Structures are given as C-alpha cells and as structure tokens.
Short mmCIF file of C-alpha atoms in Angstrom, two decimals:
data_model
loop_
_atom_site.label_atom_id
_atom_site.label_comp_id
_atom_site.label_asym_id
_atom_site.label_seq_id
_atom_site.Cartn_x
_atom_site.Cartn_y
_atom_site.Cartn_z
CA MET A 108 -18.77 -11.01 21.84
CA LYS A 109 -15.43 -9.92 23.10
CA PRO A 110 -13.13 -8.30 20.26
CA LEU A 111 -9.82 -10.55 19.66
CA THR A 112 -6.90 -10.05 21.09
CA ASP A 113 -3.24 -11.30 20.23
CA THR A 114 -2.90 -12.69 23.49
CA GLU A 115 -6.08 -14.82 23.32
CA THR A 116 -6.27 -15.95 19.54
CA THR A 117 -4.60 -18.47 17.86
CA LEU A 118 -3.63 -18.98 14.68
CA ALA A 119 -6.24 -21.55 13.74
CA GLU A 120 -9.07 -19.34 15.10
CA LEU A 121 -7.93 -16.34 12.55
CA LYS A 122 -7.47 -18.92 9.89
CA THR A 123 -11.05 -20.08 10.28
CA GLN A 124 -12.29 -16.49 10.37
CA VAL A 125 -10.76 -15.53 7.12
CA LEU A 126 -11.60 -18.78 5.43
CA ALA A 127 -15.39 -18.09 6.74
CA PHE A 128 -15.50 -14.76 4.92
CA ALA A 129 -14.34 -16.00 1.58
CA ARG A 130 -16.61 -19.34 1.74
CA GLU A 131 -19.67 -16.99 2.54
CA ARG A 132 -19.03 -15.16 -0.74
CA ASP A 133 -18.11 -18.16 -2.86
CA TRP A 134 -14.76 -16.61 -3.63
CA GLU A 135 -12.57 -19.94 -3.11
CA GLN A 136 -13.21 -19.80 -6.73
CA PHE A 137 -10.52 -16.84 -6.70
CA HIS A 138 -8.58 -18.02 -3.95
CA ALA A 139 -5.72 -20.13 -6.02
CA PRO A 140 -2.02 -19.77 -4.75
CA LYS A 141 -1.02 -17.55 -7.70
CA ASN A 142 -3.64 -14.96 -6.86
CA LEU A 143 -3.41 -14.54 -3.40
CA SER A 144 0.34 -14.55 -3.57
CA MET A 145 -0.13 -11.85 -6.09
CA ALA A 146 -2.81 -9.99 -3.50
CA LEU A 147 -0.42 -10.65 -0.59
CA ALA A 148 2.58 -8.83 -2.41
CA ALA A 149 0.23 -6.02 -3.72
CA GLU A 150 -1.10 -5.05 0.00
CA ALA A 151 3.04 -5.45 1.18
CA GLY A 152 3.46 -2.97 -1.47
CA GLU A 153 0.85 -0.44 -0.19
CA LEU A 154 2.65 -0.85 3.43
CA MET A 155 5.62 0.40 1.97
CA GLU A 156 4.23 3.46 0.39
CA HIS A 157 4.09 5.12 3.95
CA PHE A 158 7.78 4.86 4.62
CA LEU A 159 8.92 5.59 0.83
CA TRP A 160 11.37 8.43 1.40
CA ALA A 161 11.45 8.56 5.07
CA ASP A 162 14.66 7.60 6.59
CA PRO A 163 14.29 4.36 9.14
CA ALA A 164 14.31 6.12 11.98
CA ALA A 165 11.52 8.15 11.27
CA SER A 166 9.99 5.55 10.09
CA ARG A 167 9.68 4.89 13.56
CA ASN A 168 7.70 7.92 14.20
CA ILE A 169 5.42 7.54 11.46
CA VAL A 170 3.87 4.19 12.96
CA ARG A 171 2.86 6.41 15.92
CA ASP A 172 1.20 9.06 13.77
CA PRO A 173 -2.40 8.73 14.51
CA ALA A 174 -3.32 10.34 11.09
CA ARG A 175 -1.20 7.29 9.45
CA ARG A 176 -1.47 4.79 12.11
CA THR A 177 -4.83 3.45 11.28
CA LYS A 178 -3.97 2.94 7.47
CA ILE A 179 -0.59 1.24 8.57
CA GLU A 180 -2.68 -0.77 10.68
CA GLU A 181 -5.23 -1.59 7.91
CA GLU A 182 -2.52 -2.42 5.58
CA LEU A 183 -1.06 -4.86 7.70
CA ALA A 184 -4.10 -6.40 8.30
CA ASP A 185 -4.60 -7.27 4.79
CA VAL A 186 -1.22 -8.72 4.40
CA VAL A 187 -1.81 -11.19 7.28
CA ILE A 188 -5.38 -11.72 5.94
CA TYR A 189 -3.91 -12.96 2.30
CA ALA A 190 -1.27 -14.94 4.06
CA LEU A 191 -3.53 -16.67 6.21
CA GLU A 192 -5.84 -17.47 3.34
CA PHE A 193 -2.84 -18.61 1.57
CA ALA A 194 -2.31 -21.27 4.35
CA ASN A 195 -5.81 -21.83 4.67
CA VAL A 196 -5.52 -23.00 0.83
CA ALA A 197 -2.68 -24.72 0.70
CA GLY A 198 -2.92 -26.62 3.56
CA ILE A 199 0.01 -25.05 5.76
CA ASP A 200 0.53 -24.90 9.51
CA VAL A 201 1.64 -21.50 10.00
CA ALA A 202 3.13 -21.94 13.16
CA ALA A 203 4.86 -25.22 12.30
CA VAL A 204 6.44 -23.68 9.35
CA ILE A 205 7.70 -20.35 11.55
CA GLU A 206 9.06 -22.59 14.08
CA ALA A 207 10.72 -24.74 11.19
CA LYS A 208 12.09 -21.75 9.54
CA MET A 209 13.60 -19.77 12.74
CA ALA A 210 15.67 -23.14 13.84
CA ALA A 211 17.06 -22.74 9.86
CA ASN A 212 17.53 -18.85 10.54
CA ALA A 213 19.00 -19.84 14.14
CA LYS A 214 21.80 -22.19 12.29
CA LYS A 215 22.20 -19.67 9.31
CA TYR A 216 22.69 -16.61 12.13
CA PRO A 217 24.30 -17.99 15.04
CA VAL A 218 24.10 -15.57 17.93
CA GLU A 219 28.26 -15.04 18.16
CA LYS A 220 28.72 -14.31 14.46
CA ALA A 221 25.19 -12.47 13.81
CA LYS A 222 25.04 -10.22 16.73
CA GLY A 223 25.00 -6.79 15.84
CA ARG A 224 25.36 -7.28 12.29
CA SER A 225 22.91 -6.77 9.20
CA GLU A 226 25.05 -8.96 6.23
CA LYS A 227 23.42 -11.82 4.75
CA TYR A 228 24.44 -15.11 6.24
CA THR A 229 26.68 -15.91 3.06
CA GLU A 230 28.67 -12.65 4.12
CA LEU A 231 28.94 -13.00 7.50
CA MET B 156 9.51 -29.58 23.77
CA LYS B 157 5.84 -29.76 21.79
CA PRO B 158 6.02 -28.52 18.27
CA LEU B 159 4.06 -25.25 17.24
CA THR B 160 0.54 -25.71 15.97
CA ASP B 161 -1.81 -23.42 14.45
CA THR B 162 -4.35 -24.80 16.74
CA GLU B 163 -2.43 -24.28 20.02
CA THR B 164 -0.43 -21.24 19.33
CA THR B 165 -1.79 -17.62 19.88
CA LEU B 166 -0.28 -14.81 17.63
CA ALA B 167 1.15 -13.44 21.03
CA GLU B 168 3.17 -16.51 21.21
CA LEU B 169 4.33 -16.40 17.97
CA LYS B 170 5.73 -12.53 18.16
CA THR B 171 7.10 -13.22 21.31
CA GLN B 172 9.33 -15.68 19.41
CA VAL B 173 10.07 -13.68 16.61
CA LEU B 174 11.10 -10.77 18.78
CA ALA B 175 13.51 -12.98 20.83
CA PHE B 176 15.34 -13.71 18.10
CA ALA B 177 15.85 -10.45 16.98
CA ARG B 178 16.78 -9.14 20.45
CA GLU B 179 19.31 -12.17 20.83
CA ARG B 180 21.08 -11.12 17.80
CA ASP B 181 20.81 -7.33 18.60
CA TRP B 182 18.83 -6.74 15.16
CA GLU B 183 16.25 -4.60 16.65
CA GLN B 184 18.31 -1.41 15.44
CA PHE B 185 17.79 -2.70 11.73
CA HIS B 186 14.19 -3.58 12.60
CA ALA B 187 12.55 -0.12 11.47
CA PRO B 188 9.10 -0.24 10.13
CA LYS B 189 10.67 1.00 6.97
CA ASN B 190 12.79 -1.95 6.62
CA LEU B 191 10.74 -4.44 7.53
CA SER B 192 8.19 -3.49 5.11
CA MET B 193 10.58 -3.80 2.57
CA ALA B 194 11.66 -7.43 3.75
CA LEU B 195 8.01 -8.38 3.66
CA ALA B 196 7.24 -7.13 0.24
CA ALA B 197 10.44 -8.94 -0.90
CA GLU B 198 9.60 -12.40 0.57
CA ALA B 199 6.04 -11.46 -0.82
CA GLY B 200 8.25 -11.35 -3.96
CA GLU B 201 9.82 -14.63 -3.83
CA LEU B 202 6.45 -16.45 -2.64
CA MET B 203 4.83 -15.22 -6.24
CA GLU B 204 7.97 -16.17 -7.98
CA HIS B 205 6.57 -19.83 -7.80
CA PHE B 206 3.53 -19.22 -9.63
CA LEU B 207 4.97 -16.84 -12.31
CA TRP B 208 3.51 -18.63 -15.45
CA ALA B 209 1.15 -20.80 -14.33
CA ASP B 210 -2.59 -20.38 -14.40
CA PRO B 211 -4.05 -19.81 -11.09
CA ALA B 212 -5.73 -23.31 -11.37
CA ALA B 213 -2.24 -25.03 -11.86
CA SER B 214 -0.76 -22.99 -9.00
CA ARG B 215 -3.44 -25.25 -6.91
CA ASN B 216 -0.94 -28.17 -7.73
CA ILE B 217 2.10 -26.74 -7.42
CA VAL B 218 1.63 -25.94 -3.32
CA ARG B 219 1.15 -29.98 -3.43
CA ASP B 220 4.33 -30.85 -5.28
CA PRO B 221 6.55 -31.78 -2.44
CA ALA B 222 9.43 -30.42 -4.51
CA ARG B 223 8.16 -27.18 -4.25
CA ARG B 224 6.24 -27.46 -0.95
CA THR B 225 8.97 -27.41 1.03
CA LYS B 226 10.35 -23.56 -0.49
CA ILE B 227 6.79 -22.39 -0.69
CA GLU B 228 6.43 -22.84 3.26
CA GLU B 229 9.59 -21.28 4.10
CA GLU B 230 8.92 -18.24 1.63
CA LEU B 231 5.19 -18.05 3.54
CA ALA B 232 6.90 -18.38 7.05
CA ASP B 233 9.19 -15.38 6.15
CA VAL B 234 6.64 -13.47 5.10
CA VAL B 235 4.61 -13.94 8.37
CA ILE B 236 8.05 -13.70 10.46
CA TYR B 237 8.33 -10.09 8.95
CA ALA B 238 4.66 -9.38 9.20
CA LEU B 239 4.74 -10.31 12.91
CA GLU B 240 7.88 -8.24 13.64
CA PHE B 241 6.38 -5.40 11.96
CA ALA B 242 3.61 -5.75 14.34
CA ASN B 243 6.19 -5.87 17.50
CA VAL B 244 7.99 -2.90 16.51
CA ALA B 245 4.71 -0.79 15.88
CA GLY B 246 2.87 -2.06 18.66
CA ILE B 247 0.03 -3.49 16.47
CA ASP B 248 -2.41 -6.15 17.74
CA VAL B 249 -2.56 -8.43 14.67
CA ALA B 250 -5.75 -10.22 15.59
CA ALA B 251 -7.65 -7.04 16.36
CA VAL B 252 -6.68 -5.26 13.36
CA ILE B 253 -7.62 -8.24 11.28
CA GLU B 254 -10.92 -8.22 13.18
CA ALA B 255 -11.22 -4.49 12.45
CA LYS B 256 -10.59 -4.65 8.55
CA MET B 257 -12.72 -7.96 8.31
CA ALA B 258 -15.81 -6.47 9.77
CA ALA B 259 -14.99 -2.98 7.41
CA ASN B 260 -14.78 -5.56 4.38
CA ALA B 261 -18.21 -7.12 5.56
CA LYS B 262 -19.51 -3.63 4.85
CA LYS B 263 -17.85 -3.37 1.85
CA TYR B 264 -18.49 -6.35 0.35
CA PRO B 265 -21.94 -7.65 1.42
CA VAL B 266 -22.65 -11.31 1.10
CA GLU B 267 -25.72 -10.46 -1.22
CA LYS B 268 -23.79 -8.00 -3.69
CA ALA B 269 -20.36 -9.93 -3.51
CA LYS B 270 -21.42 -13.27 -3.71
CA GLY B 271 -19.26 -15.22 -6.56
CA ARG B 272 -18.05 -11.69 -7.83
CA SER B 273 -14.07 -10.89 -8.08
CA GLU B 274 -14.94 -6.96 -8.79
CA LYS B 275 -13.59 -4.23 -6.28
CA TYR B 276 -16.34 -3.16 -4.15
CA THR B 277 -16.11 0.36 -6.03
CA GLU B 278 -17.24 -1.85 -8.90
CA LEU B 279 -20.14 -4.31 -7.29
CA MET C 51 6.64 20.36 -29.41
CA LYS C 52 6.55 17.07 -30.87
CA PRO C 53 4.60 14.30 -28.23
CA LEU C 54 7.58 11.43 -27.36
CA THR C 55 7.00 8.23 -28.94
CA ASP C 56 9.10 5.01 -28.52
CA THR C 57 10.24 4.86 -32.07
CA GLU C 58 11.94 8.53 -31.82
CA THR C 59 13.09 8.83 -28.24
CA THR C 60 16.17 7.40 -26.80
CA LEU C 61 16.40 6.05 -23.13
CA ALA C 62 18.82 8.77 -22.70
CA GLU C 63 16.33 11.46 -23.54
CA LEU C 64 13.77 9.78 -21.03
CA LYS C 65 16.44 9.67 -18.22
CA THR C 66 17.33 13.22 -18.44
CA GLN C 67 13.75 14.24 -18.44
CA VAL C 68 13.00 12.51 -15.44
CA LEU C 69 16.31 13.66 -14.03
CA ALA C 70 15.03 17.09 -14.66
CA PHE C 71 11.54 16.64 -12.72
CA ALA C 72 13.53 15.35 -9.62
CA ARG C 73 16.37 18.14 -9.97
CA GLU C 74 14.01 21.16 -10.40
CA ARG C 75 11.73 19.86 -7.41
CA ASP C 76 15.20 19.26 -5.15
CA TRP C 77 14.09 15.52 -4.98
CA GLU C 78 17.35 14.13 -5.63
CA GLN C 79 18.33 14.19 -1.68
CA PHE C 80 15.57 11.61 -1.55
CA HIS C 81 16.23 9.67 -4.56
CA ALA C 82 18.58 7.15 -2.79
CA PRO C 83 18.91 3.70 -4.42
CA LYS C 84 16.92 2.17 -1.66
CA ASN C 85 14.06 4.64 -1.59
CA LEU C 86 13.62 4.28 -5.05
CA SER C 87 13.72 0.52 -4.89
CA MET C 88 11.07 0.80 -2.63
CA ALA C 89 8.89 3.03 -4.90
CA LEU C 90 9.44 0.82 -7.69
CA ALA C 91 8.56 -2.27 -6.15
CA ALA C 92 5.38 -0.11 -4.78
CA GLU C 93 4.30 0.67 -8.27
CA ALA C 94 4.92 -2.69 -9.99
CA GLY C 95 2.39 -3.86 -6.78
CA GLU C 96 -0.24 -1.07 -8.33
CA LEU C 97 0.23 -2.42 -11.71
CA MET C 98 -0.43 -6.09 -10.51
CA GLU C 99 -3.57 -4.98 -8.50
CA HIS C 100 -5.56 -4.91 -11.79
CA PHE C 101 -5.21 -8.53 -12.40
CA LEU C 102 -5.50 -9.93 -9.17
CA TRP C 103 -8.19 -12.44 -9.72
CA ALA C 104 -8.71 -12.37 -13.49
CA ASP C 105 -7.22 -15.48 -15.38
CA PRO C 106 -4.03 -14.29 -17.48
CA ALA C 107 -6.04 -15.04 -20.91
CA ALA C 108 -8.70 -12.60 -19.44
CA SER C 109 -5.98 -10.17 -18.38
CA ARG C 110 -5.04 -9.92 -22.19
CA ASN C 111 -8.48 -8.22 -22.42
CA ILE C 112 -8.18 -5.95 -19.11
CA VAL C 113 -5.37 -4.00 -20.71
CA ARG C 114 -7.32 -3.48 -23.72
CA ASP C 115 -10.70 -2.16 -21.86
CA PRO C 116 -10.54 1.62 -22.19
CA ALA C 117 -11.92 2.18 -18.56
CA ARG C 118 -8.73 0.21 -16.89
CA ARG C 119 -6.32 1.22 -20.01
CA THR C 120 -5.42 4.84 -18.59
CA LYS C 121 -4.38 3.63 -15.19
CA ILE C 122 -2.87 0.81 -16.67
CA GLU C 123 -0.76 2.93 -18.81
CA GLU C 124 0.00 5.27 -15.73
CA GLU C 125 0.80 2.66 -13.31
CA LEU C 126 3.70 1.02 -15.94
CA ALA C 127 5.10 4.53 -16.74
CA ASP C 128 5.39 4.94 -12.89
CA VAL C 129 7.39 1.98 -12.99
CA VAL C 130 9.73 2.96 -15.68
CA ILE C 131 10.23 6.55 -14.25
CA TYR C 132 11.36 5.06 -11.35
CA ALA C 133 13.47 2.78 -12.93
CA LEU C 134 14.81 5.32 -15.01
CA GLU C 135 15.77 7.53 -12.15
CA PHE C 136 17.36 4.59 -10.36
CA ALA C 137 19.60 4.37 -13.37
CA ASN C 138 20.26 8.10 -13.01
CA VAL C 139 21.38 7.44 -9.50
CA ALA C 140 23.27 4.76 -9.79
CA GLY C 141 24.88 5.69 -13.17
CA ILE C 142 23.72 2.66 -15.24
CA ASP C 143 23.30 2.40 -18.82
CA VAL C 144 19.65 0.69 -18.98
CA ALA C 145 20.50 -0.41 -22.70
CA ALA C 146 24.03 -1.45 -21.92
CA VAL C 147 22.71 -4.03 -19.11
CA ILE C 148 19.53 -5.19 -21.02
CA GLU C 149 21.73 -6.03 -23.64
CA ALA C 150 24.00 -7.98 -21.40
CA LYS C 151 21.23 -9.54 -19.43
CA MET C 152 19.40 -10.54 -22.74
CA ALA C 153 23.09 -12.20 -23.86
CA ALA C 154 23.37 -14.11 -20.60
CA ASN C 155 19.45 -15.43 -20.73
CA ALA C 156 20.00 -16.84 -24.03
CA LYS C 157 22.60 -18.94 -22.41
CA LYS C 158 20.71 -20.20 -19.81
CA TYR C 159 17.33 -20.29 -22.22
CA PRO C 160 18.79 -21.93 -25.67
CA VAL C 161 15.96 -21.93 -27.98
CA GLU C 162 16.02 -25.40 -28.54
CA LYS C 163 15.93 -26.46 -24.78
CA ALA C 164 13.38 -23.24 -23.86
CA LYS C 165 10.94 -23.23 -26.96
CA GLY C 166 7.35 -23.11 -25.35
CA ARG C 167 8.77 -24.24 -21.96
CA SER C 168 8.28 -22.07 -18.91
CA GLU C 169 10.16 -23.70 -16.50
CA LYS C 170 13.06 -22.02 -14.71
CA TYR C 171 16.66 -22.75 -16.39
CA THR C 172 17.69 -24.98 -13.53
CA GLU C 173 14.46 -27.27 -14.62
CA LEU C 174 15.04 -27.55 -18.31
CA MET D 214 28.21 -5.11 -33.77
CA LYS D 215 28.62 -1.82 -31.47
CA PRO D 216 27.10 -2.66 -27.88
CA LEU D 217 23.85 -0.56 -27.42
CA THR D 218 23.77 2.65 -24.92
CA ASP D 219 21.30 4.80 -23.68
CA THR D 220 22.53 7.71 -26.05
CA GLU D 221 21.87 5.47 -29.13
CA THR D 222 19.20 3.30 -28.30
CA THR D 223 15.54 4.21 -28.91
CA LEU D 224 12.74 2.70 -26.77
CA ALA D 225 11.32 0.87 -29.67
CA GLU D 226 14.98 -0.86 -30.41
CA LEU D 227 14.71 -2.40 -27.05
CA LYS D 228 11.14 -3.59 -27.31
CA THR D 229 11.95 -5.02 -30.34
CA GLN D 230 14.73 -7.19 -28.98
CA VAL D 231 12.56 -7.94 -25.94
CA LEU D 232 9.97 -9.44 -28.21
CA ALA D 233 12.16 -11.07 -30.26
CA PHE D 234 13.57 -13.06 -27.55
CA ALA D 235 10.36 -14.31 -26.61
CA ARG D 236 9.13 -14.94 -29.86
CA GLU D 237 12.02 -17.06 -30.69
CA ARG D 238 11.25 -19.26 -27.44
CA ASP D 239 7.52 -19.11 -28.29
CA TRP D 240 6.96 -17.46 -24.86
CA GLU D 241 4.55 -15.26 -26.09
CA GLN D 242 1.76 -17.51 -24.75
CA PHE D 243 3.07 -16.98 -21.06
CA HIS D 244 3.50 -13.23 -21.17
CA ALA D 245 -0.18 -12.30 -20.30
CA PRO D 246 -0.42 -9.03 -18.67
CA LYS D 247 -1.27 -10.58 -15.45
CA ASN D 248 1.95 -12.80 -15.50
CA LEU D 249 4.11 -10.42 -16.73
CA SER D 250 2.85 -7.81 -14.01
CA MET D 251 4.04 -10.52 -11.17
CA ALA D 252 7.44 -10.90 -12.71
CA LEU D 253 7.97 -7.33 -12.76
CA ALA D 254 7.02 -7.08 -9.19
CA ALA D 255 9.23 -9.95 -8.15
CA GLU D 256 12.32 -8.81 -10.02
CA ALA D 257 11.67 -5.43 -7.88
CA GLY D 258 11.47 -7.28 -5.06
CA GLU D 259 15.06 -8.60 -5.74
CA LEU D 260 16.13 -5.17 -6.59
CA MET D 261 15.20 -4.43 -2.80
CA GLU D 262 16.69 -7.10 -1.63
CA HIS D 263 20.22 -5.32 -2.02
CA PHE D 264 19.24 -2.41 0.26
CA LEU D 265 16.96 -3.76 2.84
CA TRP D 266 18.84 -3.05 5.82
CA ALA D 267 21.11 -0.31 4.89
CA ASP D 268 20.04 3.43 5.26
CA PRO D 269 18.96 5.76 2.11
CA ALA D 270 22.74 7.41 2.36
CA ALA D 271 24.52 3.98 2.76
CA SER D 272 22.41 2.70 -0.40
CA ARG D 273 24.35 5.40 -2.30
CA ASN D 274 27.93 3.45 -1.60
CA ILE D 275 25.98 -0.02 -2.28
CA VAL D 276 25.37 0.56 -5.94
CA ARG D 277 28.90 1.51 -6.16
CA ASP D 278 30.24 -1.37 -4.36
CA PRO D 279 31.76 -3.59 -7.51
CA ALA D 280 30.96 -6.67 -5.84
CA ARG D 281 27.16 -5.89 -5.71
CA ARG D 282 26.79 -3.48 -8.29
CA THR D 283 26.62 -6.22 -11.25
CA LYS D 284 23.99 -7.95 -9.39
CA ILE D 285 21.73 -4.88 -9.21
CA GLU D 286 22.48 -3.96 -12.77
CA GLU D 287 20.94 -7.39 -13.76
CA GLU D 288 18.18 -6.97 -11.38
CA LEU D 289 17.55 -3.65 -12.73
CA ALA D 290 17.62 -4.86 -16.58
CA ASP D 291 15.20 -7.71 -15.57
CA VAL D 292 12.85 -5.09 -14.17
CA VAL D 293 13.10 -2.88 -17.47
CA ILE D 294 12.70 -6.14 -19.64
CA TYR D 295 9.65 -6.99 -17.99
CA ALA D 296 8.65 -3.67 -18.28
CA LEU D 297 9.08 -3.38 -21.78
CA GLU D 298 7.57 -6.72 -22.68
CA PHE D 299 4.54 -5.63 -20.53
CA ALA D 300 4.42 -2.53 -22.73
CA ASN D 301 4.87 -4.66 -25.82
CA VAL D 302 1.92 -7.21 -24.78
CA ALA D 303 -0.56 -4.37 -24.04
CA GLY D 304 0.59 -1.95 -26.91
CA ILE D 305 1.52 0.67 -24.78
CA ASP D 306 4.11 3.54 -26.09
CA VAL D 307 6.31 3.91 -22.90
CA ALA D 308 7.70 7.29 -24.08
CA ALA D 309 3.98 8.47 -24.77
CA VAL D 310 3.04 7.66 -21.45
CA ILE D 311 5.75 8.61 -19.36
CA GLU D 312 5.41 12.25 -21.46
CA ALA D 313 1.68 12.23 -20.03
CA LYS D 314 2.35 10.78 -16.49
CA MET D 315 5.22 13.34 -15.81
CA ALA D 316 2.79 16.11 -16.94
CA ALA D 317 0.04 14.83 -14.81
CA ASN D 318 2.79 14.77 -12.03
CA ALA D 319 3.99 18.24 -13.04
CA LYS D 320 0.16 19.44 -12.02
CA LYS D 321 0.28 17.76 -8.81
CA TYR D 322 3.53 18.71 -7.67
CA PRO D 323 4.11 22.38 -8.81
CA VAL D 324 7.93 23.18 -8.01
CA GLU D 325 7.03 25.99 -5.83
CA LYS D 326 4.66 23.93 -3.77
CA ALA D 327 6.94 20.55 -3.90
CA LYS D 328 10.58 21.66 -3.93
CA GLY D 329 12.53 19.96 -1.40
CA ARG D 330 9.43 18.08 0.24
CA SER D 331 8.42 14.31 0.05
CA GLU D 332 5.08 14.53 1.28
CA LYS D 333 2.47 13.00 -1.22
CA TYR D 334 0.43 15.74 -3.16
CA THR D 335 -2.47 15.44 -0.92
CA GLU D 336 -0.79 16.44 1.89
CA LEU D 337 1.26 19.52 0.10
#
C-alpha cells in the first residue's frame, strides 16, 4: 500500500481511518465531544512543551532538529487525529468550516489593514 | 467556485489556502512554531469551553444544538487552521505523520487488549 | 523546619520561595510572561490527562486513588508554581485580584439566579 | 473590611472563600475534578491569548500596559480560583504539594548544573 501524503489524501479519507481505528476498539463510547476536546487540548499542550523557553525565532530551528522533530510530528499528529475524530462525532465537514472561517477572517482582517500587523482585528 | 468539502479536498489544498492567507497579510514573520503552538492550544481551550460543566453524554447534544453548533464549528476550524499552518511552517506532511502515528498506536493498543477499555496502554 | 501547610502559609511566602528557586538558577531571563503562560497551560493540560475518558463522577474517585493521587498533586503543584511565578514577574497581588474577580463574579452570578445552574451568566 | 493582600492572606483563607462561593450557588455538583481541570486549562488558554504573537521580551511590556493589565489580572485570578477549587475538591494542601514539588525539582535541577540553562533535566 502506498503511504499517505497530503497531496493525495482527502480529509474524508483521513477521517475514515481515524473513525475505523476507534470503532475497531469499541472506543466510540468514550469519544464524546467533551472528552475529545480535552484530549485535543492536552495534546496541544504537549506540542507547546517543545517550545516553552525558546524565543519564537529559535523555535524555527527546534522543528528542524532531528532529535526533536519526530516527537513534534507525533504531537501534531495526535492533535489532528483528535480534531478529525471530533469532526466525525459531531458530523462536521472540516474543509467546509475552514473555508467559512477563512472567509470570515478575511473580512475581519482585510489585507490593506492587517498587512504586517499582529494586532487583533478589534485593535486594527 | 464550488464550496470545499472533506470528500473532495486534500490536505495539501487546505494547507495551501491557509498559507496563502498568511502570506497575503505578511504574517509569516509571526508564524513561528512556538507562536502557532500557543494559538492552537488557546483555540483548543475555546473549543473546550463549550463543554466545561456538561457530562460527556450531554456534550453529544450540545454539538447538535443549532445555537451552539456554529460557534463550535468555528473553534474547530481555528484549531485545524493553526495545525495546518504549523505543518506548513515546519514542513510536515500531516497525512504521513498521522499514518505513522496510527500505526504506532495500533501496536500500543492492539484490538484484543484495548477493546472497550479507556486505560492508557501502560495500564492495559 | 516545619513543613508548609495552607493554614499557615501566605501567598507572599509561597511567591517568595518560587522566585528564589528561579533566581538561584538564573532563570528569570526565561520567565517572560509569554513563556510562563505557556508553561502554565501545558501543566494544566497534563493535569487534565488524568481525567480524559472518565465521567465527571468517576473523576472524584480518580483523585482519591493512591496510585494516581501523587501524580495529580504534582501537576497541580506545577500549575500553581507557574501561576505564582507569573504573578511575581508581572507584579500581581494574587489575593487582591482573586478578591476583585470574585466580587465581579458575584454580580454576574447572583445567588438567586445562579443557584444550581451551570449556564454562563450571559444565558441565565 | 480590609482588602486581601498576598502578604496577609493564607492559602487556606483563599480556598475557603472560593469554596463558599461555589457552595452558596450549589455548584459543588458541577465541580468534579475533571470539569475543574478543563476550566483551569481553558482559563490558562485565555491568559496565553494576550501573548500569542509577541516575543517573550515584548510580553514583559504587555503585562505593564494598563489597557491589557486588568484583563490579564482577571485571567490569572480565574486560573488560581480553579486551581484552589480543584484543591478543595480533591482535598489537596497546596502549600505542602508545592513544597514537595520544589524539593523534587531542586534535585532534578541542581543549581550548579541548571544555572542559566533552560534545558529539561533529562538533557542537562
């Protein structure tokens, strides 16, 4: 079987794999949205731990450091797995809600106002 | 333009859109892995807030409640947007690392041992 | 030296100990509010990990389980240590801001409206 | 009544106030450790949001900015309130577990090895 890649894998394909993994183990009973949101936040916390004391610029090197990179990839995988399982359980189309959110963000952050600025839209 | 759907959208297509949004606004300077991991965790926190005091069973209804659902979809979108932008910045193939992580999880949680149990693999 | 207890220890005494620990190690350079807020959130994530798949009622037993309790105490200690160090660095009087926040909460959640209800004040 | 200050307030006094607030509102039913750990992590996420795109050095100014400071104080208050209520519910003596954790940390991070270094103890 060919390994998965972002170029050839749809969101739906990944969601199906994540759901199958849970279903095989009879884990859907545990996968309430509340629990999945906690697991997602906990994994996001583990991802952050790699960067706690580094400056942002230095964090760009940390992700390239082979000794760290594999762990970082695993934490990111965990985050996305729980996000996709949340979408499975809640019946959310991830691509659709991202498209909608980015359209809303484009209004809040028009290019001419937001360019090169990190302020929140309420402060632009 | 046809709206995006999980069935027809690849991870790479979503990643490209997220990157283009940041690039247009000259925001790549802010998108260090450290900062993106914080933003991701903060959004995961906002997603959790919808379920703080509900039992897990009740949280399954909360995601179906139209008054809540739109906000929940937006928080999930934010989470995945930051995860994909992290992947962009770190040069991570999300589908590949999820496939690898799920293969590792399958070893830690073999069906016959993990079926119907929520314990950590170290306690199975 | 007598061990510390909540009954006899002031917030100021704990803050002083936390600060001395950092200072001895020349760690104040790393203890920017940004970094401390990340460390705090990451530790809060670790605390959550003990309860991911349990129902709230069951989580009341988990904290009494001797095998888990020590770890849980350590995670809570880490959370409060980072919160106090944040207060040190930002020059915040914790007791004063808690008193102010509880006074504000009492207005948002008057007893007669909030009694026995878990809704957010905007929904009461 | 004199306002509370860190110098004159013990942990036990603050814990009592936090518990009384919950009890008056019949909220102890919602305050399972699982739920409190989520609320704590969500508030920690809100605290982080003030610093997402700033460099650590700049975050030292953000906490001094009057326009931001009040919000930051409130988020920190929320974090500590939930931590203390967690301690109430779990029957944890916060000062005692912090003292124990700092003693353990002192062994992991002896001054002569850890001075001026931000690496994890496993990498020192």
